Coordinates of C-alpha atoms in Angstrom, one line a residue:
M1 CA 0.0 0.0 0.0
G2 CA 2.8 2.3 0.7
T3 CA 4.1 1.8 -2.8
R4 CA 0.6 2.5 -4.2
L5 CA 0.2 5.7 -2.2
G6 CA 3.7 6.8 -3.3
V7 CA 2.8 6.3 -7.0
I8 CA -0.5 8.1 -6.6
Y9 CA 1.2 11.0 -4.8
T10 CA 3.9 11.2 -7.4
F11 CA 1.4 10.9 -10.2
G12 CA -0.6 13.8 -8.7
I13 CA 2.4 16.0 -8.4
L14 CA 3.4 15.2 -12.0
C15 CA -0.1 16.1 -13.3
I16 CA 0.0 19.4 -11.4
F17 CA 3.5 20.1 -12.8
L18 CA 2.4 19.3 -16.4
L19 CA -0.7 21.5 -16.0
I20 CA 1.5 24.4 -14.8
A21 CA 4.0 23.8 -17.6
S22 CA 1.2 23.7 -20.2
I23 CA -0.2 27.0 -18.9
A24 CA 3.2 28.6 -18.9
L25 CA 3.9 27.5 -22.4
L26 CA 0.6 28.7 -23.6
V27 CA 1.0 32.1 -22.0
T28 CA 4.6 32.3 -23.3
N29 CA 3.5 31.4 -26.9
V30 CA 0.6 33.9 -26.7
F31 CA 2.9 36.6 -25.3
L32 CA 5.6 35.8 -27.9
T33 CA 3.0 36.0 -30.7
V34 CA 1.7 39.3 -29.4
V35 CA 5.2 40.7 -29.3
Q36 CA 6.0 39.5 -32.8
N37 CA 2.8 41.0 -34.2
Y38 CA 3.5 44.3 -32.5
V39 CA 7.1 44.3 -33.9
K40 CA 5.8 43.5 -37.4
K41 CA 3.4 46.4 -37.1
E42 CA 5.6 49.0 -35.5
V43 CA 9.0 48.4 -37.2
Q44 CA 8.2 50.2 -40.4
L45 CA 9.1 53.7 -41.7
R46 CA 6.3 56.1 -40.7
N47 CA 6.5 59.8 -39.7
D48 CA 6.8 60.6 -36.0
T49 CA 7.9 57.1 -34.9
V50 CA 11.0 56.0 -33.1
T51 CA 11.8 53.6 -35.9
F52 CA 11.7 56.3 -38.5
E53 CA 13.8 58.7 -36.4
T54 CA 16.4 56.0 -35.7
W55 CA 16.6 55.1 -39.4
K56 CA 16.8 58.8 -40.5
N57 CA 19.5 59.8 -38.0
P58 CA 21.3 56.7 -36.5
P59 CA 22.2 57.4 -32.9
P60 CA 25.1 55.0 -32.3
P61 CA 28.5 56.6 -33.2
I62 CA 30.1 55.3 -36.4
Y63 CA 33.8 55.4 -36.8
M64 CA 36.0 55.0 -39.9
Q65 CA 39.4 53.8 -39.1
F66 CA 42.0 54.1 -41.9
Y67 CA 45.2 52.1 -42.0
F68 CA 47.9 52.6 -44.6
F69 CA 50.7 50.4 -45.9
N70 CA 54.0 52.3 -46.2
V71 CA 56.4 50.8 -48.8
T72 CA 59.7 50.5 -47.1
N73 CA 61.8 49.3 -50.0
P74 CA 60.7 51.1 -53.2
T75 CA 64.1 50.8 -54.9
E76 CA 64.2 47.1 -54.4
V77 CA 60.7 46.8 -55.8
L78 CA 61.6 48.8 -58.9
N79 CA 64.6 46.5 -59.3
G80 CA 62.4 43.4 -59.2
G81 CA 62.3 42.7 -55.4
K82 CA 59.4 41.7 -53.2
P83 CA 57.5 44.6 -51.5
Y84 CA 57.9 45.1 -47.8
L85 CA 55.0 46.9 -46.2
E86 CA 54.6 48.6 -42.8
E87 CA 51.1 49.2 -41.6
K88 CA 50.4 52.6 -40.1
G89 CA 47.3 53.8 -38.2
P90 CA 44.6 53.8 -37.4
Y91 CA 43.6 57.3 -38.4
T92 CA 40.1 57.5 -37.0
Y93 CA 37.2 59.7 -38.2
R94 CA 33.7 60.0 -36.8
E95 CA 31.2 59.4 -39.6
Y96 CA 27.9 61.2 -39.6
K97 CA 25.4 59.9 -42.1
P98 CA 21.9 61.3 -41.6
K99 CA 19.2 60.7 -44.3
E100 CA 18.3 63.9 -46.1
N101 CA 15.6 64.9 -48.6
V102 CA 13.3 62.2 -47.2
T103 CA 10.2 61.9 -49.3
F104 CA 7.4 59.3 -48.9
L105 CA 6.1 57.7 -52.1
D106 CA 3.1 55.5 -53.1
D107 CA 1.0 56.2 -50.1
G108 CA 3.9 55.4 -47.7
E109 CA 4.9 52.1 -49.3
M110 CA 8.3 53.6 -50.4
V111 CA 10.5 56.4 -49.3
S112 CA 13.4 58.2 -51.1
A113 CA 16.4 59.7 -49.4
L114 CA 20.0 60.8 -49.7
T115 CA 22.6 59.7 -47.3
S116 CA 25.1 62.5 -46.8
K117 CA 28.4 61.5 -45.2
T118 CA 30.6 63.8 -43.2
Y119 CA 33.9 62.8 -41.5
V120 CA 35.5 64.5 -38.5
F121 CA 39.0 63.4 -37.3
V122 CA 39.1 61.9 -33.8
P123 CA 42.7 62.3 -32.5
E124 CA 42.2 60.4 -29.2
L125 CA 41.2 57.2 -31.2
S126 CA 44.1 57.6 -33.7
K127 CA 47.8 56.8 -33.8
G128 CA 49.5 59.6 -35.7
N129 CA 48.7 62.9 -37.3
P130 CA 47.1 62.7 -40.8
T131 CA 48.4 66.2 -41.8
T132 CA 52.1 65.3 -41.1
D133 CA 52.4 61.5 -41.3
L134 CA 53.9 60.6 -44.7
I135 CA 53.1 57.4 -46.6
R136 CA 55.0 56.0 -49.5
T137 CA 52.6 54.1 -51.7
V138 CA 51.7 53.3 -55.3
N139 CA 51.1 56.3 -57.5
I140 CA 47.5 55.6 -58.5
P141 CA 47.2 58.4 -61.2
V142 CA 50.4 57.1 -62.9
V143 CA 49.2 53.5 -62.8
T144 CA 45.8 54.5 -64.0
I145 CA 47.1 56.4 -67.0
M146 CA 49.4 53.5 -67.9
N147 CA 46.5 51.1 -67.7
M148 CA 44.4 53.3 -70.0
A149 CA 47.2 54.0 -72.5
K150 CA 48.6 50.4 -72.8
F151 CA 46.6 49.5 -76.0
S152 CA 48.0 52.4 -78.1
S153 CA 51.7 52.9 -78.8
S154 CA 51.2 56.6 -79.5
Y155 CA 49.4 57.1 -76.1
I156 CA 52.3 55.2 -74.4
L157 CA 54.8 57.5 -75.9
L158 CA 52.8 60.6 -74.8
A159 CA 52.3 59.2 -71.3
E160 CA 56.0 58.3 -71.0
A161 CA 56.9 61.9 -72.0
L162 CA 54.5 63.3 -69.5
F163 CA 55.9 61.1 -66.7
T164 CA 59.4 62.2 -67.5
F165 CA 58.5 65.9 -67.8
K166 CA 56.7 65.8 -64.4
G167 CA 59.2 63.6 -62.7
A168 CA 56.5 61.1 -61.8
G169 CA 57.3 57.5 -60.7
L170 CA 55.6 54.3 -59.8
F171 CA 55.5 55.4 -56.1
T172 CA 54.6 58.7 -54.5
T173 CA 55.0 60.0 -50.9
R174 CA 52.1 62.0 -49.5
T175 CA 50.5 62.8 -46.2
V176 CA 47.6 60.7 -45.0
H177 CA 45.4 63.7 -45.3
E178 CA 46.4 64.2 -49.0
L179 CA 45.9 60.5 -49.8
L180 CA 42.4 60.5 -48.3
W181 CA 40.9 63.9 -49.1
G182 CA 42.9 64.9 -52.2
Y183 CA 46.0 66.7 -53.5
K184 CA 46.8 68.4 -56.8
D185 CA 48.6 65.8 -58.8
P186 CA 51.3 67.0 -61.3
V187 CA 50.5 64.3 -63.9
L188 CA 46.7 64.9 -63.8
S189 CA 47.4 68.7 -64.0
G190 CA 49.4 68.1 -67.2
I191 CA 46.4 66.3 -68.7
H192 CA 44.0 68.8 -67.3
F193 CA 45.8 71.6 -69.2
F194 CA 44.7 69.9 -72.5
K195 CA 41.6 68.1 -71.3
R196 CA 39.5 70.2 -68.9
D197 CA 37.1 67.5 -67.9
V198 CA 39.9 65.6 -66.2
D199 CA 40.2 66.6 -62.6
D200 CA 43.7 67.6 -61.6
Y201 CA 43.1 66.5 -58.0
F202 CA 43.3 62.9 -56.7
G203 CA 42.4 61.3 -53.3
L204 CA 40.8 58.1 -52.2
Y205 CA 38.0 60.0 -50.6
Y206 CA 38.3 63.1 -52.7
K207 CA 34.9 65.0 -52.9
M208 CA 33.4 62.4 -50.6
N209 CA 33.3 64.4 -47.4
G210 CA 30.0 66.2 -47.0
T211 CA 28.5 64.6 -50.1
N212 CA 26.2 61.6 -50.8
D213 CA 26.4 58.6 -53.2
G214 CA 23.1 59.2 -54.9
E215 CA 19.4 58.9 -54.2
Y216 CA 18.0 55.6 -52.8
V217 CA 14.4 54.5 -52.8
F218 CA 13.5 52.1 -50.0
L219 CA 10.5 50.0 -49.1
T220 CA 9.0 51.1 -45.8
G221 CA 7.9 47.6 -44.6
Q222 CA 4.2 48.7 -44.7
E223 CA 3.1 45.8 -46.9
N224 CA 5.5 43.2 -45.6
Y225 CA 7.8 43.5 -42.6
K226 CA 10.5 41.5 -44.4
N227 CA 10.8 44.3 -46.9
F228 CA 11.7 46.9 -44.2
T229 CA 14.2 49.3 -45.8
R230 CA 14.9 47.1 -48.8
I231 CA 16.3 49.1 -51.7
V232 CA 14.3 49.2 -54.9
E233 CA 16.2 51.9 -56.7
W234 CA 19.6 53.6 -56.5
R235 CA 20.4 56.6 -58.7
G236 CA 17.2 56.0 -60.6
N237 CA 18.0 52.4 -61.5
N238 CA 16.9 49.1 -60.1
S239 CA 20.1 47.3 -61.2
L240 CA 23.8 48.0 -61.9
D241 CA 25.6 48.0 -65.3
W242 CA 29.2 47.4 -64.2
W243 CA 29.2 43.6 -64.3
T244 CA 28.6 41.0 -67.0
T245 CA 25.6 39.1 -65.7
D246 CA 22.2 40.1 -64.5
T247 CA 22.7 38.3 -61.2
C248 CA 25.9 40.2 -60.3
N249 CA 24.2 43.5 -61.4
M250 CA 21.3 43.0 -59.0
I251 CA 20.8 45.5 -56.1
N252 CA 19.8 43.3 -53.3
G253 CA 18.7 43.9 -49.7
T254 CA 19.1 47.0 -47.5
D255 CA 21.9 49.5 -47.3
G256 CA 23.4 47.5 -44.4
T257 CA 22.4 49.9 -41.6
S258 CA 19.1 48.1 -40.8
F259 CA 17.3 44.9 -41.5
H260 CA 13.8 43.4 -41.1
P261 CA 12.6 42.4 -37.6
L262 CA 12.3 38.8 -36.4
V263 CA 15.6 37.7 -37.9
T264 CA 16.3 33.9 -37.6
K265 CA 19.5 31.9 -37.7
N266 CA 18.4 30.5 -41.1
D267 CA 18.1 33.9 -42.7
T268 CA 20.5 35.1 -45.4
L269 CA 20.8 38.9 -44.9
L270 CA 21.4 40.8 -48.1
F271 CA 22.8 44.4 -48.4
F272 CA 24.1 46.7 -51.1
S273 CA 27.4 48.6 -50.8
S274 CA 28.1 51.4 -53.2
D275 CA 31.7 51.4 -51.9
L276 CA 32.2 47.8 -53.1
C277 CA 30.0 48.5 -56.2
R278 CA 27.9 45.3 -55.6
S279 CA 25.5 43.5 -53.4
L280 CA 26.6 41.1 -50.7
Y281 CA 25.1 38.6 -48.4
T282 CA 25.8 37.3 -44.8
T283 CA 25.0 34.1 -43.0
F284 CA 24.6 33.3 -39.3
E285 CA 27.7 32.4 -37.4
Q286 CA 27.0 32.6 -33.7
E287 CA 24.8 34.0 -30.9
L288 CA 26.3 36.7 -28.7
G289 CA 25.5 39.3 -26.1
V290 CA 26.5 43.0 -26.5
K291 CA 26.1 44.9 -23.3
G292 CA 23.3 42.6 -22.2
I293 CA 21.5 42.7 -25.6
R294 CA 21.0 39.4 -27.4
V295 CA 22.5 39.5 -31.0
F296 CA 23.0 37.2 -33.9
R297 CA 26.4 37.6 -35.6
F298 CA 26.2 37.4 -39.4
V299 CA 29.4 37.2 -41.5
L300 CA 30.4 37.1 -45.1
P301 CA 30.9 33.5 -46.1
N302 CA 34.0 32.6 -48.2
E303 CA 32.0 32.1 -51.3
V304 CA 31.0 35.8 -51.5
F305 CA 34.4 36.7 -52.9
A306 CA 35.3 33.2 -54.2
N307 CA 36.6 32.6 -57.7
A308 CA 34.1 31.6 -60.3
T309 CA 35.5 28.1 -60.3
V310 CA 34.4 27.8 -56.7
N311 CA 31.3 29.9 -56.9
P312 CA 30.0 30.0 -60.6
E313 CA 27.6 32.8 -59.7
N314 CA 30.6 35.1 -59.3
A315 CA 31.6 34.8 -63.0
G316 CA 29.9 38.1 -63.7
F317 CA 32.4 39.9 -61.5
C318 CA 35.3 38.8 -63.7
V319 CA 35.9 41.8 -65.9
P320 CA 36.6 41.8 -68.8
V321 CA 34.7 38.6 -69.3
G322 CA 36.7 35.6 -68.2
N323 CA 39.4 37.7 -66.4
C324 CA 39.2 36.2 -62.9
L325 CA 42.0 37.2 -60.6
G326 CA 41.4 34.6 -57.9
S327 CA 39.4 34.1 -54.7
G328 CA 39.1 36.9 -52.2
V329 CA 39.6 39.9 -54.5
L330 CA 37.3 42.1 -56.6
N331 CA 38.3 44.2 -59.6
V332 CA 36.2 47.4 -59.3
S333 CA 38.0 49.4 -62.1
A334 CA 34.7 49.5 -64.0
C335 CA 33.1 51.6 -61.3
R336 CA 36.3 53.6 -60.5
Q337 CA 36.7 55.6 -63.7
G338 CA 39.1 53.0 -65.1
A339 CA 41.5 53.1 -62.1
P340 CA 43.0 49.6 -61.6
I341 CA 41.5 49.2 -58.1
I342 CA 41.1 45.8 -56.5
L343 CA 39.2 45.4 -53.3
S344 CA 39.7 42.6 -50.7
S345 CA 39.4 42.0 -47.0
P346 CA 42.3 43.5 -45.0
H347 CA 45.6 41.6 -45.3
F348 CA 43.9 39.4 -47.9
Y349 CA 41.8 37.6 -45.3
Q350 CA 39.8 34.8 -47.0
A351 CA 41.8 35.3 -50.2
D352 CA 44.1 32.9 -52.1
Q353 CA 47.4 32.3 -50.4
K354 CA 49.3 33.6 -53.5
F355 CA 48.3 37.2 -52.7
I356 CA 49.6 36.9 -49.1
D357 CA 52.9 35.3 -50.2
A358 CA 53.5 38.0 -52.8
I359 CA 53.9 40.8 -50.3
E360 CA 55.9 40.9 -47.0
G361 CA 53.7 42.3 -44.2
M362 CA 50.4 40.5 -44.7
H363 CA 49.1 38.9 -41.6
P364 CA 45.4 37.9 -42.1
D365 CA 43.5 37.4 -38.9
K366 CA 39.8 36.7 -38.4
A367 CA 39.3 38.8 -35.3
N368 CA 40.8 41.9 -36.9
H369 CA 40.0 41.6 -40.6
E370 CA 36.5 40.0 -40.8
T371 CA 33.4 41.9 -41.8
F372 CA 30.5 41.1 -39.4
L373 CA 27.0 42.3 -38.4
D374 CA 25.7 41.9 -34.8
I375 CA 21.9 42.2 -35.1
N376 CA 19.2 42.1 -32.5
P377 CA 17.0 39.3 -33.8
L378 CA 13.7 40.7 -32.5
T379 CA 13.9 44.2 -33.9
G380 CA 16.5 43.7 -36.7
L381 CA 18.5 46.7 -35.4
L382 CA 22.2 46.7 -35.9
V383 CA 23.8 46.8 -32.5
R384 CA 27.4 46.4 -33.6
A385 CA 29.2 46.0 -36.9
A386 CA 32.5 46.2 -38.7
K387 CA 32.8 46.6 -42.5
R388 CA 36.5 45.9 -43.3
V389 CA 37.8 46.6 -46.8
Q390 CA 41.3 46.8 -48.2
V391 CA 42.1 48.9 -51.3
N392 CA 44.7 47.4 -53.6
V393 CA 46.2 48.7 -56.9
Y394 CA 46.7 46.3 -59.8
I395 CA 50.1 46.6 -61.3
E396 CA 51.3 44.8 -64.4
K397 CA 54.2 44.8 -66.7
I398 CA 53.3 46.9 -69.7
K399 CA 55.5 46.9 -72.8
G400 CA 56.7 50.5 -73.5
F401 CA 56.5 51.7 -69.9
M402 CA 60.0 51.7 -68.3
L403 CA 58.5 52.0 -64.8
T404 CA 57.1 48.4 -65.0
L405 CA 59.8 46.5 -66.9
T406 CA 61.8 45.4 -63.8
L407 CA 58.8 44.4 -61.7
Q408 CA 59.1 40.9 -60.2
C409 CA 55.5 40.0 -60.8
S410 CA 53.8 40.0 -64.2
C411 CA 50.8 41.4 -62.3
C412 CA 50.2 42.0 -58.6
E413 CA 47.8 43.6 -56.2
T414 CA 49.6 46.1 -54.0
P415 CA 47.7 47.3 -50.8
L416 CA 47.6 51.0 -50.1

């Protein structure tokens, strides 16, 4: 009888526990459903809402940290040696990027806006002074002119004469400020004298401080929460024209500053970057906490910048057609006015080993060189992120140009 009473007593407790658990789960699911429905309704772009104001003028501080590679052995490189690079920086700038000229369209289903970017130097977060620190690096105007003139023997002769007259070489030494925001280049000035539409100033961010990259049209999320801030047009077009396939020319996702609410670990998050001249995608890596806030970390998988032999969908990024440089690099000369610019992750992280081995000073590291997005899954808000890009210059031996004849590599990507 004792055993029977014990079983009945245990069974009674178990029933009560299951009842309480069932009620708790029911309440929890109902509460979760209510929260999700509320988020779907509220996380959309409408006037006089917190969501709209946060999107229009992002409150978290954004910092741009610039690192430069100083070429320590230019003479050896010109004589066929391997480049030795020394990394300098960071030179940190606070970036302000409010949305301007905001206009609602189609009864609030879409909204157009300009994103004006302004950069202010932050000395306490920097190592060095951009106005006095000198960097010896590749002379991009010279390399660009060589690249554009290489198909014409007469243009080669004219370019060689101009280089000689101006005393221009394959390398130049400039301050960080000049390299970023612009300097009057002697070679470009020589061309500008005869061809006025050629600007005689050059800088990696020349005319990009206090300006915008064109008008965007976004979906507000009114019809479908998953379309929150998805781009439908940029500069009046719904696709790009730099690449050789429709897939690569697609403008996908958001601008990378916000995403739809109720993000799951199975989602693939898409965003468009005008800096990289293409759309990208990220996949879930891990769940983290940032100052007590639950976040999902999304990263760029290897196949995003993989060679077309690894990821056939990337064939359209090989320009001209069939000219694939390898995994981990992207030739963006088509959207950089013909300048032979190659983009990659810093220190060629996730790129082919041949790029790392070709230059002394490359030390790829996931923690320091990976692009990631930390997103609150409930709201889709970006809590923390790092977009890391390295600008490289494509240099090749060009018959007729004395500056390239002694280079060790037939072609190479040299980081700035």
